[in-house]
Amino acid sequence: MDNKANQIPQEAFDWYDEYAHGGMDRRTFMKKLGTLVAVGYSMAVLTSALLPNYALAEQVSFNDSDIIASYEEFESPDGHGKGRGYLVTPTIKKANFPVVLVIHENRGLNPYVKDVARRLAKAGFVAFAPDALFPVGGYPGNDDEGRTLQRGLDRGKIQYDFLAAAHFLKKHPLSNGKLGAVGFCFGGYMVNYLAAVESDLLSAGVPFYGTPAAKELRKNIKAPLMVQLGELDARVNKSWPEYEEDLKNNNVDYKMYMYKDAKHGFHNDSTGRYDKENAELAWHRTIAFFAEKLA
């Protein structure tokens, strides 16, 4: 993690987490940051560590010769009618690939999540990253507006859109019929939801710092899960003990990794919350898990 980010008090990251999830408006968030400026912190350092810089979030170029990236639409009759996502396939000629649905945070399909899809394709999977904001024009180019747009959409219809996307990908001509899903924050919740809403839909799920599906749905979970949590993510982690109890009671094949000193969003390499060592370890585990479960 960047040294500047290490110098920022944890409370600033907690404020950002609250702001990013609708518990605080931007004016209040900036006012709270101002209290740190008053005791010697630079506002430029604070905002550069907390707010995303997507120029940093390209580990695999869309021009990489090992992959092909495009957009595909899918039908979503119970959701918003139609959806669209970012499809990335390996260039290698092969009949059937393991397929992975990539689910963004609560702000639409931003450049970081598209890069995650490219990383999966680079590793030999067909990846599909839907944009929940497609019904309102797609990711608008900045996270603040993206959050506002996503908050304005019907959450139930969004869930149906991702369910439709999962079926679309599982049945894709390039698919071997085994579907994995990985998601971050809201996307982590969606992975848990997809595993619970239809028992036979997923063959593997990796929720990064996502809350569980509704309690009454959890009895349906059959897919193996790899749960990735950051030690400093108090908001999400408080839901884990009850969720783990339900997974145990239902004999779900699961693993949970708690990453030491990692914040909520530690895998996102566009912000100061990024923890390179933990993110790379979590991603290595994710790829190995999918390779095992989706083969």
mmCIF file of N, CA, C and O in Angstrom, residues 102-175:
data_model
loop_
_atom_site.group_PDB
_atom_site.id
_atom_site.type_symbol
_atom_site.label_atom_id
_atom_site.label_comp_id
_atom_site.label_asym_id
_atom_site.label_seq_id
_atom_site.Cartn_x
_atom_site.Cartn_y
_atom_site.Cartn_z
ATOM 1 N N VAL A 102 -18.355 -11.518 -13.326
ATOM 2 C CA VAL A 102 -17.636 -10.533 -12.511
ATOM 3 C C VAL A 102 -18.620 -9.432 -12.136
ATOM 4 O O VAL A 102 -19.213 -8.799 -13.008
ATOM 5 N N ILE A 103 -18.781 -9.196 -10.832
ATOM 6 C CA ILE A 103 -19.838 -8.295 -10.370
ATOM 7 C C ILE A 103 -19.233 -7.093 -9.658
ATOM 8 O O ILE A 103 -18.482 -7.232 -8.678
ATOM 9 N N HIS A 104 -19.591 -5.926 -10.149
ATOM 10 C CA HIS A 104 -18.989 -4.669 -9.679
ATOM 11 C C HIS A 104 -19.525 -4.241 -8.316
ATOM 12 O O HIS A 104 -20.430 -4.842 -7.740
ATOM 13 N N GLU A 105 -18.950 -3.144 -7.823
ATOM 14 C CA GLU A 105 -19.381 -2.544 -6.562
ATOM 15 C C GLU A 105 -20.686 -1.784 -6.778
ATOM 16 O O GLU A 105 -21.355 -1.994 -7.784
ATOM 17 N N ASN A 106 -21.025 -0.891 -5.880
ATOM 18 C CA ASN A 106 -22.322 -0.197 -5.929
ATOM 19 C C ASN A 106 -22.270 1.074 -6.768
ATOM 20 O O ASN A 106 -22.898 2.066 -6.437
ATOM 21 N N ARG A 107 -21.528 1.035 -7.872
ATOM 22 C CA ARG A 107 -21.354 2.256 -8.677
ATOM 23 C C ARG A 107 -21.246 1.985 -10.168
ATOM 24 O O ARG A 107 -20.837 2.835 -10.928
ATOM 25 N N GLY A 108 -21.585 0.779 -10.607
ATOM 26 C CA GLY A 108 -21.537 0.478 -12.019
ATOM 27 C C GLY A 108 -20.214 -0.125 -12.455
ATOM 28 O O GLY A 108 -19.276 -0.306 -11.663
ATOM 29 N N LEU A 109 -20.130 -0.405 -13.732
ATOM 30 C CA LEU A 109 -18.982 -1.114 -14.304
ATOM 31 C C LEU A 109 -17.840 -0.138 -14.563
ATOM 32 O O LEU A 109 -17.660 0.384 -15.666
ATOM 33 N N ASN A 110 -17.035 0.082 -13.545
ATOM 34 C CA ASN A 110 -15.930 1.026 -13.666
ATOM 35 C C ASN A 110 -14.680 0.344 -14.234
ATOM 36 O O ASN A 110 -14.646 -0.876 -14.413
ATOM 37 N N PRO A 111 -13.629 1.109 -14.544
ATOM 38 C CA PRO A 111 -12.444 0.529 -15.184
ATOM 39 C C PRO A 111 -11.754 -0.557 -14.374
ATOM 40 O O PRO A 111 -11.183 -1.499 -14.953
ATOM 41 N N TYR A 112 -11.781 -0.446 -13.052
ATOM 42 C CA TYR A 112 -11.167 -1.487 -12.216
ATOM 43 C C TYR A 112 -11.828 -2.838 -12.436
ATOM 44 O O TYR A 112 -11.151 -3.862 -12.609
ATOM 45 N N VAL A 113 -13.145 -2.883 -12.455
ATOM 46 C CA VAL A 113 -13.858 -4.151 -12.591
ATOM 47 C C VAL A 113 -13.675 -4.719 -14.004
ATOM 48 O O VAL A 113 -13.560 -5.930 -14.190
ATOM 49 N N LYS A 114 -13.619 -3.848 -15.003
ATOM 50 C CA LYS A 114 -13.332 -4.325 -16.356
ATOM 51 C C LYS A 114 -11.943 -4.961 -16.411
ATOM 52 O O LYS A 114 -11.741 -5.984 -17.082
ATOM 53 N N ASP A 115 -11.003 -4.382 -15.692
ATOM 54 C CA ASP A 115 -9.659 -4.952 -15.669
ATOM 55 C C ASP A 115 -9.659 -6.316 -14.981
ATOM 56 O O ASP A 115 -8.941 -7.232 -15.400
ATOM 57 N N VAL A 116 -10.458 -6.471 -13.933
ATOM 58 C CA VAL A 116 -10.584 -7.774 -13.278
ATOM 59 C C VAL A 116 -11.066 -8.823 -14.284
ATOM 60 O O VAL A 116 -10.561 -9.944 -14.319
ATOM 61 N N ALA A 117 -12.024 -8.458 -15.128
ATOM 62 C CA ALA A 117 -12.502 -9.376 -16.161
ATOM 63 C C ALA A 117 -11.370 -9.753 -17.119
ATOM 64 O O ALA A 117 -11.235 -10.924 -17.515
ATOM 65 N N ARG A 118 -10.556 -8.773 -17.480
ATOM 66 C CA ARG A 118 -9.423 -9.067 -18.375
ATOM 67 C C ARG A 118 -8.404 -9.981 -17.694
ATOM 68 O O ARG A 118 -7.817 -10.859 -18.332
ATOM 69 N N ARG A 119 -8.191 -9.799 -16.401
ATOM 70 C CA ARG A 119 -7.263 -10.670 -15.668
ATOM 71 C C ARG A 119 -7.744 -12.118 -15.700
ATOM 72 O O ARG A 119 -6.939 -13.046 -15.835
ATOM 73 N N LEU A 120 -9.044 -12.301 -15.552
ATOM 74 C CA LEU A 120 -9.596 -13.658 -15.604
ATOM 75 C C LEU A 120 -9.409 -14.281 -16.981
ATOM 76 O O LEU A 120 -9.032 -15.457 -17.102
ATOM 77 N N ALA A 121 -9.667 -13.504 -18.036
ATOM 78 C CA ALA A 121 -9.478 -14.030 -19.392
ATOM 79 C C ALA A 121 -8.012 -14.353 -19.645
ATOM 80 O O ALA A 121 -7.685 -15.362 -20.291
ATOM 81 N N LYS A 122 -7.141 -13.532 -19.140
ATOM 82 C CA LYS A 122 -5.702 -13.773 -19.271
ATOM 83 C C LYS A 122 -5.314 -15.096 -18.601
ATOM 84 O O LYS A 122 -4.386 -15.778 -19.031
ATOM 85 N N ALA A 123 -6.071 -15.458 -17.559
ATOM 86 C CA ALA A 123 -5.801 -16.696 -16.821
ATOM 87 C C ALA A 123 -6.517 -17.902 -17.422
ATOM 88 O O ALA A 123 -6.423 -19.007 -16.879
ATOM 89 N N GLY A 124 -7.270 -17.690 -18.530
ATOM 90 C CA GLY A 124 -7.863 -18.818 -19.227
ATOM 91 C C GLY A 124 -9.353 -19.016 -19.040
ATOM 92 O O GLY A 124 -9.906 -20.037 -19.459
ATOM 93 N N PHE A 125 -10.028 -18.033 -18.460
ATOM 94 C CA PHE A 125 -11.476 -18.108 -18.279
ATOM 95 C C PHE A 125 -12.184 -17.155 -19.250
ATOM 96 O O PHE A 125 -11.600 -16.161 -19.684
ATOM 97 N N VAL A 126 -13.431 -17.465 -19.572
ATOM 98 C CA VAL A 126 -14.284 -16.471 -20.221
ATOM 99 C C VAL A 126 -14.953 -15.677 -19.108
ATOM 100 O O VAL A 126 -15.587 -16.245 -18.217
ATOM 101 N N ALA A 127 -14.790 -14.364 -19.135
ATOM 102 C CA ALA A 127 -15.310 -13.497 -18.074
ATOM 103 C C ALA A 127 -16.358 -12.556 -18.640
ATOM 104 O O ALA A 127 -16.210 -12.026 -19.746
ATOM 105 N N PHE A 128 -17.398 -12.333 -17.862
ATOM 106 C CA PHE A 128 -18.482 -11.436 -18.272
ATOM 107 C C PHE A 128 -18.816 -10.529 -17.099
ATOM 108 O O PHE A 128 -19.169 -11.001 -16.025
ATOM 109 N N ALA A 129 -18.703 -9.220 -17.332
ATOM 110 C CA ALA A 129 -18.933 -8.235 -16.281
ATOM 111 C C ALA A 129 -20.113 -7.348 -16.665
ATOM 112 O O ALA A 129 -19.967 -6.399 -17.443
ATOM 113 N N PRO A 130 -21.318 -7.641 -16.164
ATOM 114 C CA PRO A 130 -22.485 -6.819 -16.485
ATOM 115 C C PRO A 130 -22.404 -5.445 -15.826
ATOM 116 O O PRO A 130 -21.733 -5.269 -14.801
ATOM 117 N N ASP A 131 -23.108 -4.497 -16.413
ATOM 118 C CA ASP A 131 -23.197 -3.148 -15.862
ATOM 119 C C ASP A 131 -24.631 -2.915 -15.392
ATOM 120 O O ASP A 131 -25.551 -2.790 -16.204
ATOM 121 N N ALA A 132 -24.826 -2.844 -14.073
ATOM 122 C CA ALA A 132 -26.173 -2.608 -13.530
ATOM 123 C C ALA A 132 -26.759 -1.289 -14.016
ATOM 124 O O ALA A 132 -27.974 -1.115 -14.020
ATOM 125 N N LEU A 133 -25.889 -0.375 -14.454
ATOM 126 C CA LEU A 133 -26.351 0.954 -14.873
ATOM 127 C C LEU A 133 -26.720 1.023 -16.348
ATOM 128 O O LEU A 133 -27.077 2.102 -16.847
ATOM 129 N N PHE A 134 -26.661 -0.088 -17.064
ATOM 130 C CA PHE A 134 -27.021 -0.076 -18.479
ATOM 131 C C PHE A 134 -28.410 0.524 -18.725
ATOM 132 O O PHE A 134 -28.585 1.295 -19.682
ATOM 133 N N PRO A 135 -29.425 0.235 -17.888
ATOM 134 C CA PRO A 135 -30.749 0.813 -18.138
ATOM 135 C C PRO A 135 -30.792 2.339 -18.056
ATOM 136 O O PRO A 135 -31.731 2.958 -18.572
ATOM 137 N N VAL A 136 -29.785 2.943 -17.415
ATOM 138 C CA VAL A 136 -29.753 4.409 -17.308
ATOM 139 C C VAL A 136 -28.545 4.994 -18.037
ATOM 140 O O VAL A 136 -28.051 6.065 -17.698
ATOM 141 N N GLY A 137 -28.057 4.262 -19.043
ATOM 142 C CA GLY A 137 -26.981 4.782 -19.879
ATOM 143 C C GLY A 137 -25.608 4.231 -19.593
ATOM 144 O O GLY A 137 -24.647 4.572 -20.267
ATOM 145 N N GLY A 138 -25.469 3.392 -18.573
ATOM 146 C CA GLY A 138 -24.176 2.798 -18.267
ATOM 147 C C GLY A 138 -23.373 3.608 -17.274
ATOM 148 O O GLY A 138 -23.757 4.709 -16.869
ATOM 149 N N TYR A 139 -22.238 3.024 -16.870
ATOM 150 C CA TYR A 139 -21.340 3.712 -15.928
ATOM 151 C C TYR A 139 -21.004 5.096 -16.468
ATOM 152 O O TYR A 139 -20.550 5.240 -17.607
ATOM 153 N N PRO A 140 -21.228 6.158 -15.659
ATOM 154 C CA PRO A 140 -21.136 7.526 -16.180
ATOM 155 C C PRO A 140 -19.734 8.104 -16.246
ATOM 156 O O PRO A 140 -19.565 9.240 -16.705
ATOM 157 N N GLY A 141 -18.729 7.375 -15.794
ATOM 158 C CA GLY A 141 -17.370 7.897 -15.872
ATOM 159 C C GLY A 141 -16.826 8.364 -14.549
ATOM 160 O O GLY A 141 -15.633 8.657 -14.438
ATOM 161 N N ASN A 142 -17.670 8.472 -13.517
ATOM 162 C CA ASN A 142 -17.173 8.786 -12.185
ATOM 163 C C ASN A 142 -18.018 8.057 -11.144
ATOM 164 O O ASN A 142 -19.204 7.802 -11.345
ATOM 165 N N ASP A 143 -17.385 7.734 -10.028
ATOM 166 C CA ASP A 143 -18.036 6.880 -9.040
ATOM 167 C C ASP A 143 -19.168 7.572 -8.291
ATOM 168 O O ASP A 143 -20.160 6.935 -7.937
ATOM 169 N N ASP A 144 -19.025 8.865 -8.026
ATOM 170 C CA ASP A 144 -20.084 9.576 -7.300
ATOM 171 C C ASP A 144 -21.405 9.498 -8.053
ATOM 172 O O ASP A 144 -22.449 9.151 -7.489
ATOM 173 N N GLU A 145 -21.361 9.825 -9.326
ATOM 174 C CA GLU A 145 -22.581 9.772 -10.129
ATOM 175 C C GLU A 145 -23.047 8.331 -10.295
ATOM 176 O O GLU A 145 -24.264 8.056 -10.302
ATOM 177 N N GLY A 146 -22.095 7.407 -10.417
ATOM 178 C CA GLY A 146 -22.446 5.999 -10.545
ATOM 179 C C GLY A 146 -23.197 5.493 -9.325
ATOM 180 O O GLY A 146 -24.199 4.775 -9.454
ATOM 181 N N ARG A 147 -22.726 5.855 -8.141
ATOM 182 C CA ARG A 147 -23.421 5.449 -6.915
ATOM 183 C C ARG A 147 -24.835 6.014 -6.879
ATOM 184 O O ARG A 147 -25.790 5.328 -6.495
ATOM 185 N N THR A 148 -24.960 7.282 -7.262
ATOM 186 C CA THR A 148 -26.281 7.917 -7.253
ATOM 187 C C THR A 148 -27.224 7.210 -8.214
ATOM 188 O O THR A 148 -28.390 6.944 -7.892
ATOM 189 N N LEU A 149 -26.735 6.881 -9.395
ATOM 190 C CA LEU A 149 -27.564 6.198 -10.378
ATOM 191 C C LEU A 149 -27.970 4.805 -9.895
ATOM 192 O O LEU A 149 -29.128 4.409 -10.028
ATOM 193 N N GLN A 150 -27.018 4.068 -9.334
ATOM 194 C CA GLN A 150 -27.344 2.709 -8.896
ATOM 195 C C GLN A 150 -28.324 2.741 -7.730
ATOM 196 O O GLN A 150 -29.225 1.904 -7.638
ATOM 197 N N ARG A 151 -28.166 3.720 -6.833
ATOM 198 C CA ARG A 151 -29.072 3.845 -5.703
ATOM 199 C C ARG A 151 -30.494 4.157 -6.163
ATOM 200 O O ARG A 151 -31.474 3.814 -5.492
ATOM 201 N N GLY A 152 -30.612 4.792 -7.324
ATOM 202 C CA GLY A 152 -31.927 5.165 -7.839
ATOM 203 C C GLY A 152 -32.651 4.047 -8.564
ATOM 204 O O GLY A 152 -33.838 4.188 -8.884
ATOM 205 N N LEU A 153 -31.948 2.944 -8.837
ATOM 206 C CA LEU A 153 -32.576 1.813 -9.520
ATOM 207 C C LEU A 153 -33.229 0.867 -8.516
ATOM 208 O O LEU A 153 -32.813 0.789 -7.359
ATOM 209 N N ASP A 154 -34.223 0.147 -8.966
ATOM 210 C CA ASP A 154 -34.904 -0.842 -8.134
ATOM 211 C C ASP A 154 -33.945 -1.997 -7.840
ATOM 212 O O ASP A 154 -33.475 -2.677 -8.750
ATOM 213 N N ARG A 155 -33.651 -2.216 -6.560
ATOM 214 C CA ARG A 155 -32.661 -3.234 -6.191
ATOM 215 C C ARG A 155 -33.107 -4.626 -6.622
ATOM 216 O O ARG A 155 -32.301 -5.447 -7.062
ATOM 217 N N GLY A 156 -34.400 -4.894 -6.507
ATOM 218 C CA GLY A 156 -34.905 -6.200 -6.925
ATOM 219 C C GLY A 156 -34.677 -6.451 -8.398
ATOM 220 O O GLY A 156 -34.294 -7.557 -8.807
ATOM 221 N N LYS A 157 -34.895 -5.423 -9.220
ATOM 222 C CA LYS A 157 -34.670 -5.575 -10.658
ATOM 223 C C LYS A 157 -33.177 -5.743 -10.962
ATOM 224 O O LYS A 157 -32.802 -6.488 -11.882
ATOM 225 N N ILE A 158 -32.318 -5.051 -10.208
ATOM 226 C CA ILE A 158 -30.879 -5.232 -10.391
ATOM 227 C C ILE A 158 -30.502 -6.687 -10.121
ATOM 228 O O ILE A 158 -29.734 -7.308 -10.865
ATOM 229 N N GLN A 159 -31.052 -7.252 -9.053
ATOM 230 C CA GLN A 159 -30.750 -8.642 -8.727
ATOM 231 C C GLN A 159 -31.207 -9.582 -9.838
ATOM 232 O O GLN A 159 -30.474 -10.514 -10.220
ATOM 233 N N TYR A 160 -32.377 -9.317 -10.391
ATOM 234 C CA TYR A 160 -32.845 -10.140 -11.512
ATOM 235 C C TYR A 160 -31.957 -9.959 -12.738
ATOM 236 O O TYR A 160 -31.740 -10.913 -13.508
ATOM 237 N N ASP A 161 -31.445 -8.753 -12.952
ATOM 238 C CA ASP A 161 -30.535 -8.529 -14.076
ATOM 239 C C ASP A 161 -29.278 -9.384 -13.946
ATOM 240 O O ASP A 161 -28.811 -9.990 -14.926
ATOM 241 N N PHE A 162 -28.701 -9.438 -12.737
ATOM 242 C CA PHE A 162 -27.504 -10.254 -12.554
ATOM 243 C C PHE A 162 -27.825 -11.748 -12.625
ATOM 244 O O PHE A 162 -27.009 -12.542 -13.114
ATOM 245 N N LEU A 163 -29.005 -12.118 -12.179
ATOM 246 C CA LEU A 163 -29.429 -13.511 -12.322
ATOM 247 C C LEU A 163 -29.558 -13.875 -13.802
ATOM 248 O O LEU A 163 -29.103 -14.938 -14.239
ATOM 249 N N ALA A 164 -30.137 -12.967 -14.587
ATOM 250 C CA ALA A 164 -30.250 -13.196 -16.031
ATOM 251 C C ALA A 164 -28.873 -13.262 -16.686
ATOM 252 O O ALA A 164 -28.628 -14.078 -17.580
ATOM 253 N N ALA A 165 -27.954 -12.393 -16.239
ATOM 254 C CA ALA A 165 -26.595 -12.397 -16.776
ATOM 255 C C ALA A 165 -25.899 -13.720 -16.472
ATOM 256 O O ALA A 165 -25.154 -14.258 -17.307
ATOM 257 N N ALA A 166 -26.140 -14.244 -15.282
ATOM 258 C CA ALA A 166 -25.538 -15.527 -14.900
ATOM 259 C C ALA A 166 -26.020 -16.648 -15.815
ATOM 260 O O ALA A 166 -25.233 -17.476 -16.293
ATOM 261 N N HIS A 167 -27.316 -16.679 -16.087
ATOM 262 C CA HIS A 167 -27.850 -17.702 -16.987
ATOM 263 C C HIS A 167 -27.326 -17.513 -18.409
ATOM 264 O O HIS A 167 -27.014 -18.490 -19.109
ATOM 265 N N PHE A 168 -27.231 -16.256 -18.843
ATOM 266 C CA PHE A 168 -26.696 -15.949 -20.165
ATOM 267 C C PHE A 168 -25.280 -16.492 -20.318
ATOM 268 O O PHE A 168 -24.936 -17.135 -21.320
ATOM 269 N N LEU A 169 -24.456 -16.260 -19.318
ATOM 270 C CA LEU A 169 -23.066 -16.686 -19.394
ATOM 271 C C LEU A 169 -22.940 -18.202 -19.284
ATOM 272 O O LEU A 169 -22.159 -18.823 -20.013
ATOM 273 N N LYS A 170 -23.713 -18.796 -18.404
ATOM 274 C CA LYS A 170 -23.634 -20.245 -18.216
ATOM 275 C C LYS A 170 -23.992 -20.984 -19.509
ATOM 276 O O LYS A 170 -23.422 -22.023 -19.820
ATOM 277 N N LYS A 171 -24.930 -20.415 -20.273
ATOM 278 C CA LYS A 171 -25.381 -21.037 -21.526
ATOM 279 C C LYS A 171 -24.637 -20.520 -22.753
ATOM 280 O O LYS A 171 -24.968 -20.894 -23.880
ATOM 281 N N HIS A 172 -23.659 -19.655 -22.559
ATOM 282 C CA HIS A 172 -22.925 -19.071 -23.689
ATOM 283 C C HIS A 172 -22.271 -20.181 -24.520
ATOM 284 O O HIS A 172 -21.838 -21.214 -23.973
ATOM 285 N N PRO A 173 -22.192 -20.011 -25.841
ATOM 286 C CA PRO A 173 -21.580 -21.038 -26.695
ATOM 287 C C PRO A 173 -20.154 -21.416 -26.305
ATOM 288 O O PRO A 173 -19.717 -22.533 -26.588
ATOM 289 N N LEU A 174 -19.434 -20.518 -25.662
ATOM 290 C CA LEU A 174 -18.056 -20.813 -25.255
ATOM 291 C C LEU A 174 -17.967 -21.477 -23.885
ATOM 292 O O LEU A 174 -16.886 -21.859 -23.455
ATOM 293 N N SER A 175 -19.100 -21.607 -23.187
ATOM 294 C CA SER A 175 -19.103 -22.107 -21.812
ATOM 295 C C SER A 175 -19.036 -23.628 -21.748
ATOM 296 O O SER A 175 -19.655 -24.324 -22.557
#
